[in-house]
Short mmCIF file of C-alpha atoms in Angstrom, two decimals:
data_model
loop_
_atom_site.label_atom_id
_atom_site.label_comp_id
_atom_site.label_asym_id
_atom_site.label_seq_id
_atom_site.Cartn_x
_atom_site.Cartn_y
_atom_site.Cartn_z
CA MET P 1 -12.18 8.95 -25.91
CA LYS P 2 -9.62 7.30 -23.63
CA ARG P 3 -10.90 5.92 -20.33
CA LEU P 4 -9.51 7.40 -17.13
CA PHE P 5 -9.50 3.97 -15.46
CA LYS P 6 -9.00 0.47 -16.82
CA GLN P 7 -12.07 -1.64 -17.34
CA ASN P 8 -13.16 -3.20 -14.07
CA PRO P 9 -12.49 -6.94 -14.46
CA GLY P 10 -14.01 -9.60 -12.30
CA THR P 11 -17.40 -7.97 -11.76
CA ILE P 12 -19.65 -10.55 -13.41
CA ASP P 13 -21.55 -12.82 -11.03
CA LEU P 14 -19.77 -11.75 -7.86
CA LYS P 15 -21.40 -12.53 -4.56
CA PRO P 16 -21.91 -9.41 -2.41
CA PHE P 17 -19.10 -10.33 0.01
CA ASP P 18 -16.68 -10.97 -2.88
CA TYR P 19 -17.65 -7.61 -4.38
CA ILE P 20 -16.83 -5.90 -1.06
CA LEU P 21 -13.50 -7.74 -0.76
CA LYS P 22 -12.57 -6.84 -4.34
CA ASN P 23 -13.27 -3.16 -3.63
CA ILE P 24 -11.22 -3.27 -0.43
CA ALA P 25 -8.32 -4.87 -2.32
CA THR P 26 -8.43 -2.26 -5.09
CA LEU P 27 -9.21 0.73 -2.84
CA GLY P 28 -12.26 1.31 -5.00
CA PRO P 29 -11.21 2.85 -8.32
CA ALA P 30 -7.54 3.46 -7.38
CA GLY P 31 -6.45 -0.02 -8.43
CA TYR P 32 -7.90 0.44 -11.91
CA SER P 33 -5.67 3.37 -12.83
CA PRO P 34 -3.96 2.76 -16.18
CA PHE P 35 -0.97 4.71 -14.89
CA ALA P 36 0.96 2.88 -12.13
CA PRO P 37 -1.94 1.71 -9.93
CA GLY P 38 0.42 1.00 -7.01
CA THR P 39 1.64 4.58 -7.07
CA VAL P 40 -1.93 5.87 -7.36
CA GLY P 41 -3.01 3.72 -4.39
CA THR P 42 -0.10 5.05 -2.36
CA ALA P 43 -0.87 8.64 -3.40
CA VAL P 44 -4.53 8.29 -2.39
CA THR P 45 -3.41 6.98 1.00
CA ALA P 46 -0.87 9.80 1.39
CA ILE P 47 -3.47 12.46 0.61
CA LEU P 48 -5.95 10.93 3.06
CA CYS P 49 -3.21 10.88 5.71
CA LEU P 50 -2.58 14.59 5.26
CA PHE P 51 -6.20 15.38 6.06
CA PHE P 52 -7.26 12.69 8.51
CA ALA P 53 -4.33 10.80 10.06
CA THR P 54 -2.64 11.22 13.39
CA ARG P 55 0.30 9.29 14.75
CA THR P 56 -2.09 7.25 16.90
CA SER P 57 -4.65 6.58 14.17
CA VAL P 58 -1.92 5.29 11.83
CA LEU P 59 -0.75 2.83 14.48
CA LEU P 60 -4.32 1.64 15.06
CA ILE P 61 -5.18 1.30 11.37
CA ILE P 62 -2.10 -0.72 10.31
CA PRO P 63 -3.11 -4.05 11.95
CA LEU P 64 -6.71 -3.62 10.79
CA LEU P 65 -5.64 -2.97 7.19
CA PHE P 66 -3.17 -5.85 7.32
CA ILE P 67 -5.87 -8.32 8.35
CA MET P 68 -8.50 -6.93 5.96
CA GLY P 69 -5.94 -6.60 3.18
CA THR P 70 -4.69 -10.16 3.57
CA ILE P 71 -8.23 -11.55 3.34
CA ALA P 72 -9.29 -9.20 0.53
CA SER P 73 -6.09 -9.72 -1.49
CA ASP P 74 -6.36 -13.47 -1.18
CA ARG P 75 -9.89 -13.41 -2.58
CA ALA P 76 -9.07 -10.76 -5.21
CA GLU P 77 -6.30 -12.96 -6.61
CA GLY P 78 -9.00 -15.54 -7.33
CA ILE P 79 -11.37 -12.97 -8.80
CA PHE P 80 -8.71 -11.46 -11.06
CA GLU P 81 -7.17 -14.90 -11.74
CA GLU P 82 -3.70 -13.44 -11.24
CA LYS P 83 -1.14 -13.64 -8.41
CA ASP P 84 -0.53 -10.21 -6.85
CA SER P 85 -2.57 -8.49 -9.54
CA SER P 86 -1.69 -4.86 -10.25
CA TYR P 87 -5.34 -4.07 -9.45
CA ILE P 88 -4.67 -4.94 -5.79
CA VAL P 89 -3.38 -1.80 -4.04
CA ILE P 90 -4.48 -2.26 -0.40
CA ASP P 91 -0.96 -3.58 0.18
CA GLU P 92 0.54 -0.26 -0.94
CA ALA P 93 -1.78 1.63 1.41
CA THR P 94 -0.74 -0.53 4.34
CA GLY P 95 2.96 -0.38 3.47
CA PHE P 96 2.82 3.41 3.20
CA LEU P 97 1.24 3.63 6.66
CA VAL P 98 4.08 1.49 8.01
CA THR P 99 6.48 3.99 6.41
CA ILE P 100 5.04 6.94 8.33
CA ALA P 101 4.28 5.05 11.56
CA PHE P 102 5.67 6.65 14.73
CA HIS P 103 6.22 9.98 12.95
CA SER P 104 4.30 13.25 13.07
CA ILE P 105 2.14 13.67 9.99
CA THR P 106 3.38 16.71 8.06
CA PRO P 107 3.27 17.41 4.31
CA LEU P 108 7.06 17.13 3.99
CA LEU P 109 7.19 13.88 5.95
CA VAL P 110 4.37 12.40 3.85
CA LEU P 111 6.15 13.42 0.64
CA ILE P 112 9.50 11.96 1.71
CA GLY P 113 7.75 8.84 3.01
CA PHE P 114 5.89 8.47 -0.29
CA VAL P 115 9.12 8.62 -2.32
CA LEU P 116 10.98 6.24 0.01
CA PHE P 117 8.14 3.72 0.13
CA ARG P 118 7.72 3.66 -3.66
CA PHE P 119 11.50 3.27 -4.03
CA PHE P 120 11.65 0.21 -1.77
CA ASP P 121 8.38 -1.24 -3.08
CA ILE P 122 9.57 -1.06 -6.69
CA LEU P 123 13.20 -2.08 -6.04
CA LYS P 124 12.28 -4.89 -3.62
CA PRO P 125 15.72 -5.44 -2.03
CA PHE P 126 16.46 -8.65 -0.12
CA PRO P 127 14.40 -10.18 1.48
CA ILE P 128 11.34 -8.29 0.21
CA ARG P 129 11.07 -10.10 -3.13
CA GLN P 130 11.53 -13.46 -1.38
CA ALA P 131 8.66 -12.69 0.99
CA GLU P 132 6.42 -11.86 -1.95
CA THR P 133 7.18 -15.09 -3.80
CA ARG P 134 7.42 -17.52 -0.89
CA LEU P 135 4.40 -16.55 1.17
CA PRO P 136 1.03 -17.81 -0.06
CA GLY P 137 -1.88 -15.75 -1.36
CA GLY P 138 -2.90 -12.57 0.39
CA LEU P 139 -0.14 -12.94 2.98
CA GLY P 140 2.53 -12.69 0.27
CA VAL P 141 0.71 -9.77 -1.36
CA MET P 142 0.65 -7.82 1.89
CA PHE P 143 3.91 -8.81 3.52
CA ASP P 144 6.32 -7.56 0.85
CA ASP P 145 4.78 -4.09 1.14
CA ILE P 146 4.96 -4.23 4.93
CA MET P 147 8.67 -4.99 4.59
CA ALA P 148 9.14 -2.17 2.06
CA GLY P 149 7.39 0.10 4.57
CA ILE P 150 9.75 -1.02 7.34
CA TYR P 151 12.80 -0.29 5.16
CA ALA P 152 11.36 3.11 4.21
CA ASN P 153 10.52 3.89 7.85
CA ILE P 154 14.09 3.15 8.92
CA VAL P 155 15.51 5.43 6.23
CA LEU P 156 12.92 8.12 7.03
CA THR P 157 13.86 7.95 10.71
CA LEU P 158 17.55 8.32 9.82
CA VAL P 159 16.81 11.26 7.50
CA LEU P 160 14.88 13.03 10.26
CA TYR P 161 17.58 12.30 12.82
CA PHE P 162 20.41 13.61 10.65
CA LYS P 163 18.33 16.59 9.56
CA ASP P 164 18.22 17.63 13.22
CA VAL P 165 21.88 16.79 13.84
CA ILE P 166 23.25 18.78 10.89
CA ARG P 167 20.42 21.35 10.92
CA ILE P 168 19.30 21.10 7.32
#
């Protein structure tokens, strides 16, 4: 029988605080998905936003997730013994929130934001890839997704503006 999630690496002999940081970095089981864990982490965040997020809560959560994610990602890289491990998906959650920041949370907006964020996160246009490779540890892990979220937010804002202008 095929497992729904990849085996959970890095669990042997973890101190309690490291275990917590690892689970923050992976968003619990989301990071262990065998099918595009970054997309799964983003999808989990998008679904949670539909039910619980407001424009204000998104703006309040972004800095908190950035700080927690930077610390957790930095430690998780050591636990997984891999730079920007695919198991680490807190960066996708934070980047997606940046994508929808300042916008009303609606199902259509979340869907468009999801597609735009994944596009920029996967494509990594200049200078996103450079940020990922030049910044150390957890900061590099988080910052490229923040930048992808900024790019996606700009495009999302333009889409919404032109939708109103041309009445789509």
